[in-house]
Amino acid sequence: MTLPSAGRPARCAGSSHVPTKSEEYSHAFKSSLGTTSGPPAGGNTITIIGTGLSTATSVDFGGVTATPTVTSDSSLSVTVPAGAAAGPVSVSVTTAGSTNNGLSCTYIENPTITTVSPASGPTSGGTAVTITGTNLDTADSVTFDGTPAPFSVINTTTLSAVTPPGTAGAVDVVVTNPAGSDTAVGAFTYVTGPGI
């Protein structure tokens, strides 16, 4: 997804089985997903890599079927269908020879921002900021006024970030994960001199 696409998400587990030459012609063998997470609404496109995929007719995501576009015997793409709820689902490919399981994708919700604390700091950056909200454990970027900030995930509801240098004034704070993003408008203010 990695399910917008996408995605973090022990999000993909491949089969350890290595196909024989005869099996390569009669059975599909998936080795990886290009993206392993995405929103419950689906709509993001993922790539499945393996062997014996040229006759693929369907891809199943936790009981919901989608029709793939086959690009070669070793690759296909498919638009992820909507899921019933956030969480991991098994992924299987049906071909003329068999149905093959062994991979998983995770539907994840958009992050939300509730608070940014402290709410101000110097334009030189370096302020340690705590961001609270929901679905923050799947975050893959945090920005202040569009500038990426280093961050670490504390838990599902908390992130710790360090502000990059910025210009004086209130700026937006944005948290993004494979499902989407949330913007806290004007949530952090850069000030000249020591932060408050």
Coordinates of N, CA, C and O in Angstrom, one line a residue:
M1 N 0.9 -0.7 0.0 CA 0.0 0.0 0.0 C 1.1 0.9 0.0 O 1.7 1.2 0.7
T2 N 2.9 0.7 1.8 CA 3.7 0.9 1.4 C 2.8 0.6 1.4 O 3.2 0.0 2.0
L3 N -0.2 0.3 0.4 CA -1.4 0.3 0.7 C -1.1 1.4 1.1 O -0.3 1.6 1.7
P4 N -2.3 6.0 -1.3 CA -1.6 6.7 -1.1 C -1.1 6.3 -0.7 O -1.8 6.3 -0.3
S5 N -1.4 4.5 -2.2 CA -0.2 4.2 -2.0 C 0.7 3.9 -1.4 O 0.4 4.3 -0.5
A6 N 0.6 3.6 0.7 CA 0.9 3.0 0.4 C 1.0 3.0 1.5 O 0.5 2.9 1.3
G7 N 4.6 3.4 4.1 CA 3.0 2.4 3.6 C 3.2 2.0 5.0 O 3.6 3.3 6.2
R8 N 7.1 0.0 7.9 CA 6.2 0.4 8.7 C 5.3 -0.7 8.8 O 4.4 -1.0 8.9
P9 N 4.5 -0.6 8.2 CA 4.1 -1.4 8.0 C 4.2 -2.5 7.7 O 3.5 -2.3 7.0
A10 N 7.2 -4.9 9.5 CA 6.5 -6.1 9.5 C 5.3 -6.1 8.7 O 4.2 -6.5 9.0
R11 N 5.5 -5.4 7.5 CA 4.3 -5.3 6.7 C 4.3 -6.3 5.6 O 3.3 -6.4 5.0
C12 N 5.4 -7.0 5.5 CA 5.4 -7.9 4.4 C 6.2 -9.2 4.8 O 7.3 -9.1 5.3
A13 N 5.6 -10.3 4.5 CA 6.3 -11.6 4.9 C 6.3 -12.5 3.7 O 5.2 -12.8 3.2
G14 N 7.4 -12.9 3.2 CA 7.5 -13.7 2.0 C 7.6 -15.2 2.3 O 8.0 -15.6 3.3
S15 N 7.1 -16.0 1.3 CA 7.2 -17.5 1.5 C 8.7 -17.9 1.4 O 9.5 -17.3 0.6
S16 N 9.1 -18.9 2.2 CA 10.5 -19.3 2.2 C 10.7 -20.5 1.1 O 11.7 -20.9 0.9
H17 N 9.6 -20.9 0.5 CA 9.7 -22.0 -0.5 C 10.4 -21.5 -1.8 O 10.1 -20.4 -2.3
V18 N 11.3 -22.3 -2.2 CA 12.0 -22.0 -3.5 C 11.4 -23.0 -4.5 O 11.5 -24.2 -4.4
P19 N 10.8 -22.5 -5.6 CA 10.2 -23.4 -6.6 C 11.1 -24.2 -7.4 O 12.2 -23.7 -7.7
T20 N 10.8 -25.4 -7.8 CA 11.6 -26.2 -8.7 C 11.3 -25.6 -10.1 O 10.4 -24.8 -10.3
K21 N 12.0 -26.1 -11.1 CA 11.8 -25.7 -12.5 C 10.4 -26.0 -13.0 O 9.7 -25.2 -13.6
S22 N 9.9 -27.2 -12.6 CA 8.5 -27.5 -13.1 C 7.5 -26.7 -12.4 O 6.5 -26.3 -13.0
E23 N 7.7 -26.3 -11.1 CA 6.8 -25.5 -10.4 C 6.7 -24.1 -10.9 O 5.7 -23.5 -10.9
E24 N 7.8 -23.6 -11.5 CA 7.8 -22.3 -12.0 C 6.9 -22.1 -13.2 O 6.4 -21.0 -13.4
Y25 N 6.6 -23.2 -13.9 CA 5.7 -23.1 -15.0 C 4.3 -23.3 -14.6 O 3.4 -22.9 -15.3
S26 N 4.0 -24.0 -13.5 CA 2.6 -24.3 -13.2 C 2.1 -23.6 -12.0 O 0.9 -23.6 -11.8
H27 N 3.0 -23.0 -11.2 CA 2.5 -22.4 -9.9 C 3.1 -21.0 -9.8 O 4.3 -20.7 -10.1
A28 N 2.3 -20.1 -9.3 CA 2.8 -18.7 -9.1 C 3.6 -18.7 -7.8 O 3.2 -19.4 -6.8
F29 N 4.6 -17.9 -7.7 CA 5.5 -17.8 -6.6 C 5.7 -16.4 -6.3 O 6.4 -15.7 -7.1
K30 N 5.2 -15.8 -5.3 CA 5.4 -14.4 -5.0 C 6.6 -14.3 -4.1 O 6.8 -15.0 -3.1
S31 N 7.4 -13.3 -4.4 CA 8.6 -13.1 -3.5 C 8.6 -11.8 -2.8 O 9.2 -11.7 -1.7
S32 N 7.8 -10.8 -3.3 CA 7.8 -9.5 -2.5 C 6.7 -8.7 -3.0 O 6.2 -8.8 -4.2
L33 N 6.3 -7.7 -2.2 CA 5.4 -6.6 -2.6 C 6.1 -5.3 -2.7 O 7.0 -5.0 -1.8
G34 N 5.9 -4.6 -3.7 CA 6.6 -3.3 -3.8 C 6.2 -2.3 -2.7 O 7.0 -1.5 -2.2
T35 N 5.0 -2.4 -2.3 CA 4.5 -1.5 -1.2 C 3.6 -2.4 -0.3 O 2.9 -3.2 -0.7
T36 N 3.8 -2.2 1.0 CA 3.2 -3.1 1.9 C 2.1 -2.5 2.9 O 1.7 -3.1 3.8
S37 N 1.8 -1.2 2.6 CA 0.8 -0.6 3.5 C 0.0 0.5 2.7 O 0.5 1.0 1.7
G38 N -1.2 0.8 3.2 CA -1.9 1.9 2.6 C -3.2 2.1 3.3 O -3.5 1.5 4.3
P39 N -4.1 3.0 2.8 CA -5.3 3.4 3.5 C -6.4 2.4 3.4 O -6.5 1.7 2.4
P40 N -7.3 2.3 4.3 CA -8.4 1.4 4.3 C -9.3 1.7 3.0 O -10.0 0.7 2.5
A41 N -9.3 2.9 2.5 CA -10.1 3.2 1.3 C -9.5 2.5 0.0 O -10.1 2.5 -1.0
G42 N -8.2 2.0 0.2 CA -7.6 1.4 -1.0 C -7.3 2.5 -2.0 O -7.1 3.7 -1.7
G43 N -7.1 2.0 -3.3 CA -6.9 3.0 -4.4 C -5.4 3.1 -4.8 O -5.1 3.7 -5.8
N44 N -4.5 2.7 -3.9 CA -3.1 2.8 -4.3 C -2.7 1.5 -5.1 O -3.3 0.5 -5.0
T45 N -1.7 1.7 -5.9 CA -1.2 0.6 -6.8 C 0.0 0.0 -6.2 O 0.9 0.7 -5.8
I46 N 0.1 -1.3 -6.1 CA 1.3 -2.0 -5.7 C 1.8 -3.0 -6.8 O 1.0 -3.3 -7.7
T47 N 3.0 -3.3 -6.7 CA 3.7 -4.3 -7.6 C 4.0 -5.5 -6.8 O 4.5 -5.5 -5.7
I48 N 3.7 -6.7 -7.4 CA 4.0 -8.0 -6.9 C 5.1 -8.6 -7.8 O 4.9 -8.6 -9.0
I49 N 6.2 -9.0 -7.2 CA 7.3 -9.6 -7.9 C 7.4 -11.1 -7.5 O 7.2 -11.5 -6.4
G50 N 7.6 -11.9 -8.5 CA 7.8 -13.4 -8.3 C 8.1 -14.1 -9.6 O 8.7 -13.6 -10.5
T51 N 7.6 -15.3 -9.7 CA 7.7 -16.1 -11.0 C 6.3 -16.7 -11.3 O 5.5 -16.9 -10.4
G52 N 6.1 -17.0 -12.5 CA 4.9 -17.7 -12.9 C 3.7 -16.8 -12.8 O 2.5 -17.3 -12.6
L53 N 3.8 -15.5 -12.9 CA 2.7 -14.6 -12.8 C 2.0 -14.2 -14.1 O 1.0 -13.5 -14.1
S54 N 2.5 -14.7 -15.2 CA 2.0 -14.3 -16.5 C 0.5 -14.7 -16.7 O -0.2 -14.0 -17.5
T55 N 0.0 -15.7 -16.0 CA -1.3 -16.1 -16.1 C -2.2 -15.7 -15.0 O -3.3 -16.2 -14.8
A56 N -1.7 -14.7 -14.2 CA -2.5 -14.3 -13.0 C -3.8 -13.7 -13.4 O -3.9 -12.9 -14.4
T57 N -4.9 -14.1 -12.8 CA -6.2 -13.6 -13.1 C -6.8 -12.8 -11.9 O -7.8 -12.0 -12.2
S58 N -6.3 -12.9 -10.7 CA -6.9 -12.2 -9.6 C -5.9 -12.1 -8.5 O -5.0 -13.0 -8.3
V59 N -6.0 -11.1 -7.7 CA -5.2 -10.9 -6.4 C -6.2 -10.7 -5.3 O -7.1 -9.8 -5.4
D60 N -6.1 -11.5 -4.3 CA -7.0 -11.4 -3.1 C -6.3 -10.7 -2.0 O -5.2 -11.0 -1.5
F61 N -7.0 -9.7 -1.4 CA -6.6 -9.0 -0.2 C -7.5 -9.2 0.9 O -8.6 -8.6 1.0
G62 N -7.2 -10.2 1.7 CA -8.1 -10.5 2.9 C -9.5 -10.8 2.5 O -10.4 -10.4 3.2
G63 N -9.7 -11.5 1.4 CA -11.1 -11.8 1.0 C -11.7 -10.9 -0.1 O -12.8 -11.2 -0.6
V64 N -11.0 -9.8 -0.4 CA -11.5 -8.9 -1.4 C -10.6 -9.0 -2.6 O -9.4 -8.9 -2.6
T65 N -11.3 -9.3 -3.8 CA -10.5 -9.6 -5.0 C -10.4 -8.4 -5.9 O -11.3 -7.5 -6.0
A66 N -9.2 -8.3 -6.5 CA -8.9 -7.2 -7.4 C -8.3 -7.9 -8.7 O -7.6 -8.9 -8.6
T67 N -8.4 -7.2 -9.8 CA -7.9 -7.7 -11.1 C -6.6 -7.1 -11.4 O -6.4 -5.9 -11.4
P68 N -5.5 -7.9 -11.6 CA -4.2 -7.3 -11.8 C -3.9 -7.0 -13.3 O -4.6 -7.4 -14.2
T69 N -2.9 -6.2 -13.4 CA -2.3 -5.9 -14.8 C -1.0 -6.6 -14.8 O 0.0 -6.3 -14.1
V70 N -0.9 -7.6 -15.7 CA 0.4 -8.4 -15.8 C 1.4 -7.7 -16.7 O 1.0 -7.4 -17.8
T71 N 2.6 -7.5 -16.2 CA 3.6 -6.8 -17.0 C 4.6 -7.8 -17.5 O 5.2 -7.5 -18.5
S72 N 4.8 -8.9 -16.8 CA 5.7 -10.0 -17.3 C 5.5 -11.2 -16.4 O 4.6 -11.2 -15.5
D73 N 6.2 -12.3 -16.7 CA 6.1 -13.5 -15.9 C 6.5 -13.3 -14.5 O 6.1 -14.0 -13.6
S74 N 7.3 -12.2 -14.3 CA 7.9 -12.0 -12.9 C 7.3 -10.8 -12.2 O 7.7 -10.4 -11.1
S75 N 6.3 -10.1 -12.9 CA 5.8 -8.9 -12.3 C 4.4 -8.6 -12.7 O 4.0 -8.8 -13.8
L76 N 3.6 -8.1 -11.7 CA 2.3 -7.6 -12.0 C 2.0 -6.4 -11.1 O 2.6 -6.2 -10.0
S77 N 1.0 -5.6 -11.5 CA 0.6 -4.5 -10.7 C -0.9 -4.6 -10.4 O -1.6 -5.2 -11.2
V78 N -1.3 -4.1 -9.3 CA -2.8 -4.2 -9.0 C -3.2 -3.0 -8.1 O -2.4 -2.6 -7.3
T79 N -4.4 -2.5 -8.3 CA -4.9 -1.5 -7.5 C -5.5 -2.1 -6.2 O -6.4 -3.0 -6.4
V80 N -5.1 -1.7 -5.1 CA -5.6 -2.3 -3.8 C -7.0 -1.9 -3.6 O -7.4 -0.7 -3.7
P81 N -7.9 -2.9 -3.3 CA -9.3 -2.6 -3.0 C -9.5 -2.0 -1.6 O -8.6 -2.1 -0.8
A82 N -10.6 -1.5 -1.3 CA -10.9 -1.0 0.0 C -10.9 -2.2 1.0 O -11.4 -3.3 0.7
G83 N -10.5 -1.9 2.2 CA -10.5 -2.9 3.2 C -11.6 -2.6 4.2 O -12.1 -1.5 4.3
A84 N -11.9 -3.7 5.0 CA -13.0 -3.5 6.0 C -12.6 -2.7 7.1 O -13.4 -1.9 7.7
A85 N -11.3 -2.8 7.5 CA -10.8 -2.0 8.7 C -9.3 -2.0 8.6 O -8.7 -2.7 7.8
A86 N -8.7 -1.1 9.4 CA -7.3 -1.0 9.5 C -6.7 -2.3 10.1 O -7.3 -3.0 10.9
G87 N -5.5 -2.8 9.6 CA -4.9 -4.0 10.1 C -4.3 -4.8 8.9 O -4.5 -4.5 7.8
P88 N -3.6 -5.8 9.3 CA -2.9 -6.7 8.2 C -3.9 -7.6 7.6 O -4.9 -8.1 8.2
V89 N -3.7 -7.9 6.3 CA -4.5 -8.9 5.6 C -3.5 -9.7 4.7 O -2.5 -9.3 4.3
S90 N -3.9 -11.0 4.5 CA -3.1 -11.8 3.6 C -3.4 -11.5 2.1 O -4.4 -11.0 1.8
V91 N -2.3 -11.7 1.4 CA -2.4 -11.4 -0.1 C -2.1 -12.7 -0.8 O -1.1 -13.4 -0.6
S92 N -3.0 -13.1 -1.8 CA -2.8 -14.3 -2.6 C -3.0 -13.9 -4.0 O -3.8 -13.1 -4.4
V93 N -2.3 -14.7 -4.9 CA -2.4 -14.5 -6.3 C -3.0 -15.8 -6.9 O -2.5 -16.9 -6.7
T94 N -4.0 -15.7 -7.8 CA -4.5 -16.8 -8.5 C -4.1 -16.8 -9.9 O -4.3 -15.8 -10.6
T95 N -3.5 -17.9 -10.4 CA -3.1 -18.0 -11.8 C -3.7 -19.3 -12.4 O -4.5 -20.0 -11.7
A96 N -3.4 -19.6 -13.6 CA -4.0 -20.8 -14.3 C -3.5 -22.0 -13.6 O -4.2 -23.0 -13.6
G97 N -2.4 -22.0 -12.8 CA -1.9 -23.2 -12.2 C -2.3 -23.4 -10.7 O -2.4 -24.5 -10.3
S98 N -2.5 -22.3 -10.0 CA -2.7 -22.4 -8.6 C -3.1 -21.1 -8.0 O -3.1 -20.0 -8.6
T99 N -3.3 -21.1 -6.6 CA -3.5 -19.9 -5.8 C -2.3 -19.9 -4.8 O -2.2 -20.9 -4.1
N100 N -1.6 -18.9 -4.8 CA -0.4 -18.8 -4.0 C -0.5 -17.7 -2.9 O -0.9 -16.6 -3.2
N101 N -0.2 -18.2 -1.6 CA -0.3 -17.3 -0.5 C 1.1 -17.0 0.0 O 2.1 -17.4 -0.6
G102 N 1.3 -16.2 1.0 CA 2.6 -16.0 1.6 C 3.0 -14.6 1.9 O 4.0 -14.3 2.5
L103 N 2.2 -13.6 1.4 CA 2.6 -12.2 1.7 C 1.4 -11.5 2.4 O 0.3 -12.1 2.5
S104 N 1.7 -10.4 3.0 CA 0.6 -9.6 3.7 C 0.8 -8.2 3.4 O 1.9 -7.7 3.2
C105 N -0.3 -7.5 3.5 CA -0.3 -6.0 3.4 C -1.1 -5.5 4.6 O -1.9 -6.2 5.2
T106 N -0.8 -4.2 5.0 CA -1.5 -3.7 6.1 C -2.3 -2.4 5.8 O -1.7 -1.5 5.2
Y107 N -3.5 -2.4 6.0 CA -4.3 -1.2 5.9 C -4.1 -0.3 7.1 O -4.2 -0.7 8.2
I108 N -3.7 1.0 6.9 CA -3.5 1.9 8.0 C -4.3 3.2 7.8 O -4.6 3.6 6.7
E109 N -4.6 3.8 8.9 CA -5.4 5.0 8.9 C -4.4 6.2 8.8 O -3.3 6.2 9.1
N110 N -5.0 7.3 8.3 CA -4.3 8.6 8.2 C -3.8 9.0 9.6 O -4.6 8.8 10.6
P111 N -2.7 9.7 9.8 CA -2.3 10.2 11.1 C -3.1 11.5 11.4 O -3.7 12.1 10.5
T112 N -3.3 11.7 12.7 CA -3.9 13.0 13.1 C -3.0 13.7 14.1 O -2.3 13.0 14.9
I113 N -3.0 15.0 14.1 CA -2.2 15.7 15.1 C -3.2 16.4 16.1 O -4.1 17.1 15.7
T114 N -2.9 16.2 17.4 CA -3.7 16.9 18.4 C -3.0 18.0 19.0 O -3.6 19.1 19.1
T115 N -1.8 17.8 19.5 CA -1.0 18.9 20.1 C 0.5 18.9 19.6 O 1.0 17.8 19.2
V116 N 1.1 20.1 19.6 CA 2.5 20.2 19.4 C 3.1 21.0 20.5 O 2.6 22.2 20.8
S117 N 4.0 20.4 21.3 CA 4.5 21.1 22.5 C 6.0 20.9 22.6 O 6.5 19.7 22.5
P118 N 6.8 21.9 22.9 CA 6.3 23.3 23.0 C 5.9 23.9 21.7 O 6.2 23.3 20.6
A119 N 5.2 25.0 21.7 CA 4.6 25.5 20.5 C 5.5 26.6 19.9 O 5.1 27.3 18.9
S120 N 6.7 26.9 20.5 CA 7.6 27.9 19.9 C 9.0 27.5 20.2 O 9.3 26.7 21.1
G121 N 9.9 28.1 19.4 CA 11.3 27.8 19.6 C 12.1 28.8 18.7 O 11.5 29.4 17.8
P122 N 13.4 28.8 18.8 CA 14.3 29.7 18.1 C 14.4 29.3 16.6 O 14.2 28.2 16.2
T123 N 14.6 30.4 15.8 CA 14.8 30.2 14.3 C 16.0 29.3 14.0 O 16.0 28.8 12.9
S124 N 16.9 29.2 14.9 CA 18.1 28.3 14.7 C 17.7 26.9 14.7 O 18.5 26.0 14.3
G125 N 16.5 26.5 15.1 CA 16.1 25.1 15.2 C 16.6 24.4 16.4 O 17.2 25.1 17.4
G126 N 16.5 23.1 16.5 CA 17.0 22.3 17.6 C 16.1 22.2 18.8 O 16.5 21.6 19.8
T127 N 14.9 22.6 18.6 CA 13.9 22.5 19.7 C 13.3 21.1 19.7 O 12.8 20.6 18.7
A128 N 13.4 20.4 20.9 CA 12.8 19.1 21.0 C 11.3 19.3 21.2 O 10.8 19.9 22.1
V129 N 10.5 18.7 20.3 CA 9.0 18.9 20.2 C 8.3 17.5 20.4 O 8.7 16.5 19.8
T130 N 7.3 17.5 21.2 CA 6.4 16.3 21.3 C 5.2 16.5 20.6 O 4.5 17.6 20.8
I131 N 4.8 15.6 19.7 CA 3.6 15.7 18.9 C 2.7 14.6 19.3 O 3.1 13.4 19.4
T132 N 1.5 14.9 19.7 CA 0.5 13.9 20.1 C -0.6 13.8 19.0 O -0.9 14.8 18.3
G133 N -1.3 12.7 18.9 CA -2.3 12.5 18.0 C -2.7 11.0 17.9 O -2.7 10.3 18.9
T134 N -3.1 10.6 16.7 CA -3.4 9.2 16.5 C -2.7 8.6 15.2 O -2.3 9.4 14.3
N135 N -2.5 7.3 15.2 CA -1.9 6.6 14.1 C -0.5 7.2 13.8 O 0.0 7.2 12.6
L136 N 0.2 7.6 14.8 CA 1.5 8.2 14.6 C 2.7 7.2 14.5 O 3.8 7.5 14.1
D137 N 2.4 5.9 14.9 CA 3.4 4.9 14.8 C 3.8 4.5 13.4 O 4.8 3.9 13.1
T138 N 2.9 4.9 12.4 CA 3.2 4.6 11.0 C 3.8 5.8 10.3 O 3.9 5.8 9.0
A139 N 4.1 6.9 11.0 CA 4.6 8.1 10.3 C 5.9 7.8 9.6 O 6.8 7.1 10.1
D140 N 6.1 8.4 8.4 CA 7.3 8.3 7.7 C 8.0 9.6 7.5 O 9.1 9.7 6.9
S141 N 7.3 10.7 7.8 CA 7.9 12.0 7.8 C 7.2 13.0 8.7 O 6.0 12.9 8.9
V142 N 8.0 14.0 9.2 CA 7.4 15.1 9.9 C 8.1 16.4 9.3 O 9.3 16.4 9.1
T143 N 7.3 17.4 9.0 CA 7.9 18.6 8.5 C 7.4 19.8 9.3 O 6.3 19.9 9.8
F144 N 8.3 20.9 9.3 CA 7.9 22.2 9.9 C 8.1 23.2 8.8 O 9.2 23.4 8.2
D145 N 7.0 23.8 8.3 CA 7.0 24.7 7.2 C 7.6 24.1 6.0 O 8.3 24.7 5.2
G146 N 7.3 22.8 5.8 CA 7.8 22.1 4.6 C 9.2 21.5 4.7 O 9.6 20.8 3.8
T147 N 9.9 21.8 5.8 CA 11.3 21.3 6.0 C 11.3 20.0 6.8 O 10.7 20.0 7.9
P148 N 11.8 18.9 6.3 CA 11.8 17.7 7.1 C 12.5 17.8 8.4 O 13.5 18.5 8.5
A149 N 12.0 17.2 9.4 CA 12.6 17.2 10.8 C 12.9 15.8 11.2 O 12.1 14.8 10.9
P150 N 14.0 15.6 11.9 CA 14.3 14.2 12.4 C 13.3 13.9 13.5 O 12.9 14.8 14.3
F151 N 12.8 12.7 13.5 CA 11.8 12.3 14.5 C 12.0 10.9 14.9 O 12.6 10.1 14.2
S152 N 11.4 10.5 16.0 CA 11.3 9.1 16.5 C 9.9 8.8 17.0 O 9.2 9.7 17.6
V153 N 9.5 7.6 16.8 CA 8.1 7.2 17.2 C 8.2 6.7 18.6 O 9.0 5.9 19.0
I154 N 7.4 7.3 19.5 CA 7.3 6.8 20.9 C 6.3 5.7 21.0 O 6.5 4.7 21.6
N155 N 5.1 6.0 20.5 CA 4.0 5.0 20.4 C 3.0 5.4 19.4 O 3.2 6.4 18.7
T156 N 1.8 4.8 19.4 CA 0.8 5.1 18.5 C 0.3 6.6 18.5 O -0.1 7.2 17.5
T157 N 0.4 7.1 19.7 CA -0.2 8.5 19.9 C 0.9 9.6 20.1 O 0.5 10.7 20.3
T158 N 2.2 9.2 20.1 CA 3.2 10.2 20.4 C 4.4 10.1 19.5 O 4.9 9.0 19.2
L159 N 4.9 11.2 19.0 CA 6.1 11.4 18.3 C 7.0 12.4 19.0 O 6.5 13.3 19.6
S160 N 8.3 12.2 18.8 CA 9.3 13.2 19.3 C 10.1 13.7 18.1 O 10.6 12.9 17.3
A161 N 10.1 15.0 17.9 CA 10.8 15.6 16.7 C 11.7 16.7 17.2 O 11.5 17.3 18.3
V162 N 12.7 17.0 16.3 CA 13.6 18.2 16.6 C 13.4 19.2 15.4 O 13.5 18.8 14.2
T163 N 13.1 20.4 15.8 CA 12.8 21.4 14.7 C 14.0 21.7 13.9 O 15.1 21.9 14.4
P164 N 13.8 21.8 12.6 CA 14.9 22.3 11.7 C 15.0 23.8 11.8 O 14.1 24.5 12.4
P165 N 16.0 24.5 11.3 CA 16.0 25.9 11.3 C 14.9 26.5 10.4 O 14.4 25.8 9.5
G166 N 14.4 27.6 10.8 CA 13.3 28.2 10.1 C 13.3 29.7 10.2 O 14.1 30.3 10.8
T167 N 12.3 30.4 9.6 CA 12.1 31.8 9.6 C 11.1 32.2 10.7 O 10.2 31.4 10.9
A168 N 11.2 33.4 11.2 CA 10.3 33.8 12.3 C 8.9 33.8 11.8 O 8.6 34.2 10.7
G169 N 8.0 33.3 12.7 CA 6.6 33.3 12.5 C 6.0 31.9 12.7 O 6.7 30.9 12.9
A170 N 4.7 31.9 12.6 CA 4.0 30.6 12.8 C 4.0 29.8 11.6 O 3.9 30.3 10.4
V171 N 4.3 28.5 11.7 CA 4.4 27.6 10.6 C 3.6 26.3 10.8 O 3.2 26.0 11.9
D172 N 3.2 25.6 9.7 CA 2.5 24.4 9.8 C 3.4 23.2 10.1 O 4.5 23.2 9.7
V173 N 2.8 22.3 10.9 CA 3.5 21.0 11.2 C 2.7 19.9 10.5 O 1.5 19.9 10.7
V174 N 3.4 19.1 9.7 CA 2.7 18.1 8.9 C 3.3 16.7 9.3 O 4.5 16.5 9.3
V175 N 2.5 15.8 9.6 CA 2.9 14.4 9.8 C 2.3 13.5 8.7 O 1.1 13.6 8.4
T176 N 3.1 12.7 8.0 CA 2.7 11.9 6.9 C 3.0 10.4 7.1 O 4.0 10.1 7.7
N177 N 2.1 9.6 6.7 CA 2.3 8.1 6.7 C 1.9 7.6 5.3 O 1.4 8.4 4.5
P178 N 2.0 6.3 5.0 CA 1.7 5.8 3.7 C 0.2 6.0 3.3 O -0.2 6.0 2.1
A179 N -0.7 6.3 4.3 CA -2.1 6.5 4.0 C -2.4 7.9 3.7 O -3.4 8.2 3.0
G180 N -1.7 8.8 4.2 CA -2.0 10.2 4.0 C -1.2 11.1 5.0 O -0.2 10.7 5.5
S181 N -1.7 12.3 5.2 CA -1.1 13.3 6.1 C -2.1 14.1 6.9 O -3.3 14.2 6.5
D182 N -1.6 14.7 7.9 CA -2.4 15.7 8.7 C -1.6 16.9 8.9 O -0.4 16.9 9.2
T183 N -2.2 18.1 8.8 CA -1.5 19.4 9.0 C -2.1 20.1 10.2 O -3.3 20.3 10.3
A184 N -1.2 20.5 11.1 CA -1.5 21.4 12.2 C -1.2 22.8 11.8 O 0.0 23.1 11.8
V185 N -2.1 23.6 11.4 CA -1.9 24.9 10.8 C -1.3 25.8 11.9 O -2.0 26.0 12.9
G186 N -0.2 26.4 11.6 CA 0.4 27.4 12.5 C 0.7 26.9 13.9 O 0.7 27.6 14.9
A187 N 1.0 25.6 14.0 CA 1.1 25.0 15.3 C 2.4 25.2 16.0 O 2.6 25.0 17.2
F188 N 3.4 25.7 15.2 CA 4.7 26.0 15.8 C 5.2 27.4 15.4 O 5.0 27.7 14.2
T189 N 5.7 28.2 16.3 CA 6.1 29.5 16.0 C 7.6 29.7 16.2 O 8.2 29.4 17.3
Y190 N 8.3 30.0 15.1 CA 9.7 30.3 15.2 C 9.9 31.8 15.7 O 9.2 32.7 15.2
V191 N 10.7 31.9 16.7 CA 11.0 33.3 17.3 C 12.5 33.6 17.2 O 13.3 32.7 17.2
T192 N 12.8 34.9 17.1 CA 14.2 35.3 17.1 C 14.6 35.3 18.6 O 13.9 35.7 19.5
G193 N 15.8 34.8 18.8 CA 16.3 34.7 20.2 C 15.8 33.4 20.8 O 15.2 32.5 20.1
P194 N 16.0 33.2 22.1 CA 15.6 32.0 22.8 C 14.1 31.7 22.6 O 13.3 32.6 22.7
G195 N 13.8 30.4 22.5 CA 12.4 30.1 22.4 C 11.7 30.2 23.8 O 12.3 30.3 24.8
I196 N 10.4 30.4 23.8 CA 9.6 30.6 25.0 C 9.3 29.2 25.6 O 8.9 28.3 24.9

